[in-house]
CSV table of C-alpha atoms in Angstrom, one decimal:
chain,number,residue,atom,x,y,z
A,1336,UNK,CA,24.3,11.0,0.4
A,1337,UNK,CA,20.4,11.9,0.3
A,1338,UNK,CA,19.0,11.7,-3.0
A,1339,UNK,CA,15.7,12.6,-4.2
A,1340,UNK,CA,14.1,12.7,-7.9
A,1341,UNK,CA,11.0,15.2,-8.5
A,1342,UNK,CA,9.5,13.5,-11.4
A,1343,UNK,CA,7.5,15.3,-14.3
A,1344,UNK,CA,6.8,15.7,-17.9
A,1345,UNK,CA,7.3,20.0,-17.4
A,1346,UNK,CA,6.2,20.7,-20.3
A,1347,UNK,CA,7.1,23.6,-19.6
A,1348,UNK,CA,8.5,24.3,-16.4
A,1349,UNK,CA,6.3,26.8,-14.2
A,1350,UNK,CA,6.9,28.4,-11.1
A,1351,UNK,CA,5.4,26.3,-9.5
A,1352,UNK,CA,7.8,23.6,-10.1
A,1353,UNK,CA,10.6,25.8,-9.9
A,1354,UNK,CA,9.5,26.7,-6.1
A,1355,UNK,CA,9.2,22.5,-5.3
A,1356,UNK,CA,12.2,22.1,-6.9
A,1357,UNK,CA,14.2,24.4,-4.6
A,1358,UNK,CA,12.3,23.2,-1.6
A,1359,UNK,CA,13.3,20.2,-2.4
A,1360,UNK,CA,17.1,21.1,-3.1
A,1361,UNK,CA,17.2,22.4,0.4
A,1362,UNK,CA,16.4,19.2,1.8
A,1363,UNK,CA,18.7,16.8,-0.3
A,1364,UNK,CA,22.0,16.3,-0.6
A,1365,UNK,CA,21.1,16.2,-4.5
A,1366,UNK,CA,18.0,16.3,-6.5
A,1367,UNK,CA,17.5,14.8,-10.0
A,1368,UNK,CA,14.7,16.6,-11.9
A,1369,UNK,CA,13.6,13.2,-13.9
A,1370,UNK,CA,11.8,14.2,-17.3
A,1371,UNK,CA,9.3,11.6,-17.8
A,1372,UNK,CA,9.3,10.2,-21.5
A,1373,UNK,CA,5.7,9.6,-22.6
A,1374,UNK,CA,5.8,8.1,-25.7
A,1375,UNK,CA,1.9,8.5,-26.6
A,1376,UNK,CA,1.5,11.8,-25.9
A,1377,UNK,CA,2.9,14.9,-27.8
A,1378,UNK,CA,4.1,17.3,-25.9
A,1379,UNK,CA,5.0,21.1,-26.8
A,1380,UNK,CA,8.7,20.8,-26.4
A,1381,UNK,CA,10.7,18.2,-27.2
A,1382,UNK,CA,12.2,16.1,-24.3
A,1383,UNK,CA,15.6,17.7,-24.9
A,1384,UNK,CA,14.2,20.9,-24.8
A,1385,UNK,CA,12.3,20.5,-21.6
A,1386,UNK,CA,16.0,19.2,-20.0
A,1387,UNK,CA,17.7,22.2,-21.5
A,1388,UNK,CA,14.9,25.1,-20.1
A,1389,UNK,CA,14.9,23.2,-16.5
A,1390,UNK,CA,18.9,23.6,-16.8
A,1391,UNK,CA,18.1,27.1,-17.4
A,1392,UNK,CA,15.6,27.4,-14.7
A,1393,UNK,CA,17.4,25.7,-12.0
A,1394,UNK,CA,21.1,26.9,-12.6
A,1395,UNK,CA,21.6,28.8,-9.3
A,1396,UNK,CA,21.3,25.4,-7.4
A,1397,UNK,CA,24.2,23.3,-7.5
A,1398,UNK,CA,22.7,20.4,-5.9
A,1399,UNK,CA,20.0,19.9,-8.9
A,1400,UNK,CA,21.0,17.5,-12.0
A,1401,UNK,CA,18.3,17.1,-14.8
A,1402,UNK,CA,17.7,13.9,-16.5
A,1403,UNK,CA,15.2,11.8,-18.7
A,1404,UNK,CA,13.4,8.9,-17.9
A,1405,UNK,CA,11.4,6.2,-19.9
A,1406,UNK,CA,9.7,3.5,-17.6
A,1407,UNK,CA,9.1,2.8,-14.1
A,1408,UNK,CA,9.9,5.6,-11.4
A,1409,UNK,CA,11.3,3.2,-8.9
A,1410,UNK,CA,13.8,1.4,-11.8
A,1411,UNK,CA,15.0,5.0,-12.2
A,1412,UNK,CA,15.2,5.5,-8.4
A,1413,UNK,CA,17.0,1.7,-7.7
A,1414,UNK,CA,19.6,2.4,-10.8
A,1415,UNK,CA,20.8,5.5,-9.3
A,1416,UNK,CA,20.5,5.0,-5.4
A,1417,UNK,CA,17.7,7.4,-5.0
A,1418,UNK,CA,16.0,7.1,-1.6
A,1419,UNK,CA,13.0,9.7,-2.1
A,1420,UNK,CA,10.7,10.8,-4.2
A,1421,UNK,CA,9.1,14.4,-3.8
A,1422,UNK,CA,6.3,15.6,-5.6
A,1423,UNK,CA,4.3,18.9,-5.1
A,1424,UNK,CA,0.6,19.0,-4.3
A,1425,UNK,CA,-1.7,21.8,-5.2
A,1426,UNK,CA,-4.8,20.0,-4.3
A,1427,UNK,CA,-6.7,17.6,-2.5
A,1428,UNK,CA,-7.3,16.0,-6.1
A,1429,UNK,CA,-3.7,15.5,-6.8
A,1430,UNK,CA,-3.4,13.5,-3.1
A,1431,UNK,CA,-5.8,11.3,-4.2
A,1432,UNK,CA,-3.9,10.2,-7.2
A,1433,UNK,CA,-0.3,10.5,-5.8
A,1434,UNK,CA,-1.1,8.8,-2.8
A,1435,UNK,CA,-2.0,5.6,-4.4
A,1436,UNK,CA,1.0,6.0,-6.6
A,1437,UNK,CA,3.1,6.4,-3.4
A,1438,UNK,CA,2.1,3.3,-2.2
A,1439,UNK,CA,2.6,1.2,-5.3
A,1440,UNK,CA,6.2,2.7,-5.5
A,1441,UNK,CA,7.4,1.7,-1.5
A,1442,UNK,CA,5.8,-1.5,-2.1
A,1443,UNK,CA,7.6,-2.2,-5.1
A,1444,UNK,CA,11.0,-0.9,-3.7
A,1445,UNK,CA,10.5,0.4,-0.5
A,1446,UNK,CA,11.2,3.9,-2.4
A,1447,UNK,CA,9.1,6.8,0.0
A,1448,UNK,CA,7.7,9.9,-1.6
A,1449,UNK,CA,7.4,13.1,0.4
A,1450,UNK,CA,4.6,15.3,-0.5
A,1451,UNK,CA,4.9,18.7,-0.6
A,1452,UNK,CA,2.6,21.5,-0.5
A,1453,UNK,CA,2.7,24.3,-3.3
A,1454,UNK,CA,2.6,27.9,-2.2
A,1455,UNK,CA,-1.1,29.1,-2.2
A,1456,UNK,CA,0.3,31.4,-5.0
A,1457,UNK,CA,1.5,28.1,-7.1
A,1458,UNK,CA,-1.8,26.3,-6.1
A,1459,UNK,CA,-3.8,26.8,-9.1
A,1460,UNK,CA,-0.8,26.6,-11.5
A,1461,UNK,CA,-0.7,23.4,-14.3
A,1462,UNK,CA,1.9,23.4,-17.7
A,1463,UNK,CA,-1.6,22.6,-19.6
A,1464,UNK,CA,-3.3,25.4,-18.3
A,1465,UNK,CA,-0.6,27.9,-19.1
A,1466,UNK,CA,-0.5,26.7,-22.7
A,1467,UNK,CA,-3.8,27.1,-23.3
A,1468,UNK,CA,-3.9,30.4,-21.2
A,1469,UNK,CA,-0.6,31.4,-23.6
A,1470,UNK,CA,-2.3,30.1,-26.8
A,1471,UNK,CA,-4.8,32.7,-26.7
A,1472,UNK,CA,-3.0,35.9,-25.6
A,1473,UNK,CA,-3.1,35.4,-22.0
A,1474,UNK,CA,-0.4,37.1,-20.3
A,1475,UNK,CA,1.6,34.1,-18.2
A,1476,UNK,CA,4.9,35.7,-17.8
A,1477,UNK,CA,4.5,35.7,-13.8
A,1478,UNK,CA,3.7,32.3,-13.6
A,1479,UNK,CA,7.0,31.0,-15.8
A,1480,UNK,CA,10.7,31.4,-15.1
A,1481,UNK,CA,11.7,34.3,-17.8
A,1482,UNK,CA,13.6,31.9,-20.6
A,1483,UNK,CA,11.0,29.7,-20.1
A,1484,UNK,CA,8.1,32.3,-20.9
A,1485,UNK,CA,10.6,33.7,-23.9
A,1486,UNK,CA,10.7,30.2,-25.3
A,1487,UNK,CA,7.1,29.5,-24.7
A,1488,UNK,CA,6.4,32.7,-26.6
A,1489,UNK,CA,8.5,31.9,-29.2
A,1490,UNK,CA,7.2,28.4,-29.8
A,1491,UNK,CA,3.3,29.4,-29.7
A,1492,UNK,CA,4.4,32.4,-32.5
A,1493,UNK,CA,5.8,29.6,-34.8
A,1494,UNK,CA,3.4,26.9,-34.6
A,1495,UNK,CA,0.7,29.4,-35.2
């Protein structure tokens, strides 16, 4: 079986992930979303609520599995017999930093990541830049699966 893990903190989930996501589903035999757990940073949703809107987001492929991880990538990727890792690219300044990440990763484990390009539409697109778009009015709901803007919505409303 072909396994890959798309790694991320989606805090929250854009389109933009979405769209790797399903690339990526269509290449795999099965794709673990991996919720990265940084423990120094505070993030708008919780961990479990990041799982749950990504289960939300990415019900309609059957070949996705979300999970949580705290540590190394390539620990996560040896424990469960994943082969690849794919992350999206909107920019040259994302290769930069990836690509040296990339190679750390093979040479600790031999684990390959596969980039992937976003769609020109998805290029400019960043969970930080949506909240901050959000926290002022901005109108994001095209750039956010719809329980994902609802929740979003909801959150910014409550912690106001």
């Amino acid at each position: 079986m072909r396994r890959a893990v798309c790694p991320g903190s989606y805090d929250p989930p854009t389109n933009g992930h979405l769209d790797i996501l399903e690339r990526a589903a269509g290449l795999f035999d099965e794709v673990v979303v991996a919720v990265l757990v940084n423990k120094s940073k505070k993030g708008l949703f919780t961990v479990e609520e990041r799982i749950e809107l990504l289960a939300e987001s990415v019900a309609h492929l059957p070949n996705v599995r979300i999970d949580s991880w705290h540590g190394l990538l390539v620990d996560y990727c040896r424990q469960n017999d994943i082969q690849a890792i794919v992350k999206g690219l909107r920019a040259v300044s994302d290769f930069d930093y990836e690509l040296q990440m990339a190679q750390m990763n093979q040479q600790l484990t031999g684990v390959e990541t596969l980039f992937m390009p976003t769609k020109p539409e998805n290029s400019f697109l960043s969970s930080s830049l949506i909240k901050e778009v959000a926290t002022y009015g901005g109108n994001v709901a095209h750039l956010l699966p719809a329980t994902v803007h609802r929740r979003l919505l909801d959150r910014l409303s409550r912690d106001k």
